[in-house]
CSV table of C-alpha atoms in Angstrom, one decimal:
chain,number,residue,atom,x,y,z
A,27,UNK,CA,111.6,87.2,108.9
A,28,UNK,CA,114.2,90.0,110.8
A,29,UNK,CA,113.0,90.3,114.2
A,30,UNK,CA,113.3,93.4,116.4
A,31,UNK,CA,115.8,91.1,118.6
A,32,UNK,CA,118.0,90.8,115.4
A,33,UNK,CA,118.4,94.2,114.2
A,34,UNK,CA,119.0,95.5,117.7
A,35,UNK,CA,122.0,93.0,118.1
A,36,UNK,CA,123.5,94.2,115.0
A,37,UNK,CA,123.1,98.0,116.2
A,38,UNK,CA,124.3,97.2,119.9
A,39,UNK,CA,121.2,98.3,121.3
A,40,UNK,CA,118.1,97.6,123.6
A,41,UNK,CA,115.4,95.8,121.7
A,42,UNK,CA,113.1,98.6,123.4
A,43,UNK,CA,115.5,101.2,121.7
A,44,UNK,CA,114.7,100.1,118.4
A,45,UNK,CA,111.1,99.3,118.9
A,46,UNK,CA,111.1,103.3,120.3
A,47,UNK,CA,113.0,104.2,116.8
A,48,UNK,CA,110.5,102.6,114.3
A,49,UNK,CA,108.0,104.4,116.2
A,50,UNK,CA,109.6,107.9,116.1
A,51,UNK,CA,110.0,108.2,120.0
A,52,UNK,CA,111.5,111.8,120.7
A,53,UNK,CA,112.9,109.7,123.9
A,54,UNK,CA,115.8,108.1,120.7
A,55,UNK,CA,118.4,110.5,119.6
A,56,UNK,CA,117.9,111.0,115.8
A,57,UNK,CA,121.1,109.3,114.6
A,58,UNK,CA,120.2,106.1,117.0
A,59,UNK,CA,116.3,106.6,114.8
A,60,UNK,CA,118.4,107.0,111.2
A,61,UNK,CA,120.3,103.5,111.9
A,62,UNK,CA,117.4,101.6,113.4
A,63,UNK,CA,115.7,103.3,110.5
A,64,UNK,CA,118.0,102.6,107.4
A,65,UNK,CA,118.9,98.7,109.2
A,66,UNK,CA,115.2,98.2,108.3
A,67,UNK,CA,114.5,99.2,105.5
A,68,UNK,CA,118.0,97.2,104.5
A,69,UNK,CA,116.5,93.6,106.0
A,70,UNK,CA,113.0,94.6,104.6
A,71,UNK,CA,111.6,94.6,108.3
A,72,UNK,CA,107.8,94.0,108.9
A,73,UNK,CA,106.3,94.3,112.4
A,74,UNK,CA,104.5,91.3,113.4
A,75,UNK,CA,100.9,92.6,113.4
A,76,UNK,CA,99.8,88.9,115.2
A,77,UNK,CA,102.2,89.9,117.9
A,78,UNK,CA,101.1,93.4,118.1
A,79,UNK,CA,97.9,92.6,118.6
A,80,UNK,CA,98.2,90.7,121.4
A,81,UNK,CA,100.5,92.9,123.2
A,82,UNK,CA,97.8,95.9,122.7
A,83,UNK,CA,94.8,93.9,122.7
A,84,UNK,CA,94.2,95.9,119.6
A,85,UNK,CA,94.2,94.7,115.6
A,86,UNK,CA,93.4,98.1,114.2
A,87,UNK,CA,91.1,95.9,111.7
A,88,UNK,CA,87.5,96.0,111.1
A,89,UNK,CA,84.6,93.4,110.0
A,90,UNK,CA,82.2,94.4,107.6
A,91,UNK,CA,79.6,92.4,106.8
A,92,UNK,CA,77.5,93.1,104.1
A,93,UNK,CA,74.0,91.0,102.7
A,94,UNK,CA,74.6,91.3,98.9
A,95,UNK,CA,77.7,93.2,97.0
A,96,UNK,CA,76.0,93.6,94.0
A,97,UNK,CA,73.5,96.3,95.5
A,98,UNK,CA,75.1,99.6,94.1
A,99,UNK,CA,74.0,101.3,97.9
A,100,UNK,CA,75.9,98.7,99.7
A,101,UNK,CA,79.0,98.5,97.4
A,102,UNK,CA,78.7,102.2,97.7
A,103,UNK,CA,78.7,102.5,101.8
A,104,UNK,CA,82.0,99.5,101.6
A,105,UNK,CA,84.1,101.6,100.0
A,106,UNK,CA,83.1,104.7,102.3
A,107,UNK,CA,84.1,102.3,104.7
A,108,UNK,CA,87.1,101.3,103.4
A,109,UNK,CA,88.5,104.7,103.0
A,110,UNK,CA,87.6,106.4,106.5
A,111,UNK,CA,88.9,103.4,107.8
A,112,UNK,CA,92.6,103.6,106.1
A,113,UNK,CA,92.0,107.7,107.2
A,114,UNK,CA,92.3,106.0,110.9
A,115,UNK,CA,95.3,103.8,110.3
A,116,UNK,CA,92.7,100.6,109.9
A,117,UNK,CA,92.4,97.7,107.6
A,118,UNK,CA,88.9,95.9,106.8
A,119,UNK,CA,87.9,92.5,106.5
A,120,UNK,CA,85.3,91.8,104.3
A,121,UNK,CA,82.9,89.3,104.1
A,122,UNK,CA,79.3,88.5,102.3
A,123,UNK,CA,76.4,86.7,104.3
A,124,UNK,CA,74.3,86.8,100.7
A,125,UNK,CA,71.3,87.2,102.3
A,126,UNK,CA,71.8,84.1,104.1
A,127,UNK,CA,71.7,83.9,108.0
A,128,UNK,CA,73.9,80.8,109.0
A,129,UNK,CA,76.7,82.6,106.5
A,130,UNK,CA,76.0,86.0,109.2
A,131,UNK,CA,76.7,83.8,111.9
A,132,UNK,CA,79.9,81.7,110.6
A,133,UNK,CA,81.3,85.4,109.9
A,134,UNK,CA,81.0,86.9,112.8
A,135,UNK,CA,82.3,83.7,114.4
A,136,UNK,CA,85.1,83.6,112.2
A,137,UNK,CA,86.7,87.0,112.9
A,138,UNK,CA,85.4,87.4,116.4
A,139,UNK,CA,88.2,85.2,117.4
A,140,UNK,CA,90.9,87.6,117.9
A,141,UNK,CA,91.2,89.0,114.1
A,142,UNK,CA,89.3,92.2,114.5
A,143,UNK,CA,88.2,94.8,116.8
A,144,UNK,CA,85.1,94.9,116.3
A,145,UNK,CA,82.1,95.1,113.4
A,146,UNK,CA,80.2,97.2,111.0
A,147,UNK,CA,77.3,95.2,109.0
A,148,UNK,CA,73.6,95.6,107.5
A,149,UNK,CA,71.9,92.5,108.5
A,150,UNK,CA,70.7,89.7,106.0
A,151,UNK,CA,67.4,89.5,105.0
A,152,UNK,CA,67.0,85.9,106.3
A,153,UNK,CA,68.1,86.9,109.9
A,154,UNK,CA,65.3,89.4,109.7
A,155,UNK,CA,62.6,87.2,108.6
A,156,UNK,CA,63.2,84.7,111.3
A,157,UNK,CA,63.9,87.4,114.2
A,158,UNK,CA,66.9,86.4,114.7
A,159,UNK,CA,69.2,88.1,116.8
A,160,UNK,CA,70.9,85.8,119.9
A,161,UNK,CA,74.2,85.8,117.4
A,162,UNK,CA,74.6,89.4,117.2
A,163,UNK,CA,73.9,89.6,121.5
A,164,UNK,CA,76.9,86.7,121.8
A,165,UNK,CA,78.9,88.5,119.8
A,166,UNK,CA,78.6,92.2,121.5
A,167,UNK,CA,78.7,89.9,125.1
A,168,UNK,CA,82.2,89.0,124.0
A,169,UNK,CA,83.5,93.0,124.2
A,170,UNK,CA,83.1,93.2,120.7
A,171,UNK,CA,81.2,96.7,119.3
A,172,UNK,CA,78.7,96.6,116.9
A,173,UNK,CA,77.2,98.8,114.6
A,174,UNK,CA,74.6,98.2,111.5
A,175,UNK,CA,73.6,100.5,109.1
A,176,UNK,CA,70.5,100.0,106.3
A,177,UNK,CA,69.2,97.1,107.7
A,178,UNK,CA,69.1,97.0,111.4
A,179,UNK,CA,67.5,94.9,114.6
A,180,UNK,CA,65.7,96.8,116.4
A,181,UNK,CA,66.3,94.9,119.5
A,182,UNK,CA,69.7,94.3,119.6
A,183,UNK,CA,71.3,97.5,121.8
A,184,UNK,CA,74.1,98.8,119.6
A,185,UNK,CA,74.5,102.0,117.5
A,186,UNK,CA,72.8,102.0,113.9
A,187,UNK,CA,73.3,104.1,110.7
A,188,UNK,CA,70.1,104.3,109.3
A,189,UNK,CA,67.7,107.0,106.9
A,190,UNK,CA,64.4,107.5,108.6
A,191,UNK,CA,62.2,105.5,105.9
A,192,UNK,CA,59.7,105.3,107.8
A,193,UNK,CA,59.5,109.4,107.5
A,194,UNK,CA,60.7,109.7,103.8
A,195,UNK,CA,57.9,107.5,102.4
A,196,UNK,CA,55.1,109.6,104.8
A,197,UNK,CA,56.6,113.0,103.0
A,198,UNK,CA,56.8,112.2,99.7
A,199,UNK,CA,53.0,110.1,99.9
A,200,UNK,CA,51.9,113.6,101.6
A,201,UNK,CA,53.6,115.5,98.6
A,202,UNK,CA,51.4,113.3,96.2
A,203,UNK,CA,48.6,114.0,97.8
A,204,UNK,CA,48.4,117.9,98.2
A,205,UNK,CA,49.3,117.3,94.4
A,206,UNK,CA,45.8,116.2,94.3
A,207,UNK,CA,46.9,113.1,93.0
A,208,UNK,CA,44.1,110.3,94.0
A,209,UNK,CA,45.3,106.7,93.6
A,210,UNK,CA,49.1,106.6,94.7
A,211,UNK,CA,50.5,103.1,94.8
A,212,UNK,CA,53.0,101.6,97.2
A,213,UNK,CA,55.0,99.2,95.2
A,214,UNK,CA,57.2,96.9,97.4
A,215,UNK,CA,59.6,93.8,97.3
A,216,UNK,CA,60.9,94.0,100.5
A,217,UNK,CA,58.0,94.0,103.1
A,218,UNK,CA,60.1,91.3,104.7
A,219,UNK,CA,62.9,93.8,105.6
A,220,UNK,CA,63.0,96.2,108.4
A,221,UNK,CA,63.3,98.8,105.4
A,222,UNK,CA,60.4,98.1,103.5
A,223,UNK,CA,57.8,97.5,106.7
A,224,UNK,CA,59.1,101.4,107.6
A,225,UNK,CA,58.3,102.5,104.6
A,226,UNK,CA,55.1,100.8,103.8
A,227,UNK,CA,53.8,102.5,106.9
A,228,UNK,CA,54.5,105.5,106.0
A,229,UNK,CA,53.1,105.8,103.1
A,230,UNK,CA,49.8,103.7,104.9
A,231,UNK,CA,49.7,106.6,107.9
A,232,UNK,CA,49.6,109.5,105.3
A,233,UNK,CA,46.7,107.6,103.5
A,234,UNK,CA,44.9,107.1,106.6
A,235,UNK,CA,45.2,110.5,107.4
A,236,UNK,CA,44.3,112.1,104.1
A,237,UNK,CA,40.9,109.8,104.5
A,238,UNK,CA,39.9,111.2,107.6
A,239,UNK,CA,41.0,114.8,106.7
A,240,UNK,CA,38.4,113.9,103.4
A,241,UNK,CA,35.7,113.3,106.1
């Protein structure tokens, strides 16, 4: 690969002076910025995005981790992701726990070594059954932002995207009810989730209070 070192020897110039050129510096003279420029393009020049990184402790890149990509919501929030992330000059990395909680943790062990800046996930069903959270502390310990969306842990201090489910399910059981409708079910396969116990009492606190409004 051409190396900023190379293509300033050719020009005669300061490795800084290119570097300064690539990046449209008004401190470069625009003649200096068309050589640098069209010497580039000529050798095919990448920058070295490992390098970069560790010279502005930045990657520009994102991990997103997500419990199942064949849920049409979830699919749908990745590529919302995807695209205000390129909006900001940033890549994603991707990667699919599958509902599984030792998968969470080898990703976020993975790419928390260096590769991204920091992570955007919905957490896997398995980690909320068994409370488990100390992977997603570690991680946030180690400078590393967090923020979960859908599916979240309540106890892990971080920001969250979520609806209020908890407040949907009460409205629309409430809605039912001055419909005079008198035996609403609550049908459910995911009172394990943080998701479905929100919802479930909802719609239980609207029943409760429709009884004692009865009486």
């Amino acid at each position: 690969m051409v190396t900023l070192k190379q293509l300033a020897k050719e020009l005669g110039v300061s490795i800084s002076t290119v570097s300064k050129a690539l990046n449209n510096s008004e401190e470069i003279g625009e003649d200096t910025v068309r050589r640098v420029k069209e010497l580039a393009e000529l050798y095919n020049y990448k920058p070295n995005k490992v390098a970069l990184s560790l010279k502005n402790n930045k990657t520009k890149t994102i991990g997103v981790i997500i419990p199942n990509i064949l849920n049409r919501i979830l699919a749908k929030v990745l590529f919302g992701i995807e695209t205000e992330a390129a909006k900001h000059g940033y890549n994603i990395i991707t990667c699919i726990s599958n509902e599984s909680l030792e998968k969470e943790k080898q990703s976020l062990q993975l790419l928390a070594n260096g590769s991204v800046d920091g992570f955007i996930l919905s957490v896997a069903e398995e980690t909320q059954i068994n409370n488990e959270i100390e992977h997603f502390k570690k991680t946030i310990s180690q400078g590393l932002p967090i923020v979960m969306f859908d599916r979240v842990a309540h106890d892990v201090m971080c920001d969250k995207v979520i609806v209020d489910d908890f407040d949907a399910m009460y409205n629309a059981t409430k809605s039912l009810l001055k419909e005079k409708r008198k035996n609403i079910v609550f049908i459910s396969n995911i009172n394990d989730l943080s998701v479905g116990k929100l919802r479930e009492r909802g719609y239980n606190k609207a029943i409760l209070e429709h009884g004692v409004q009865e009486h």
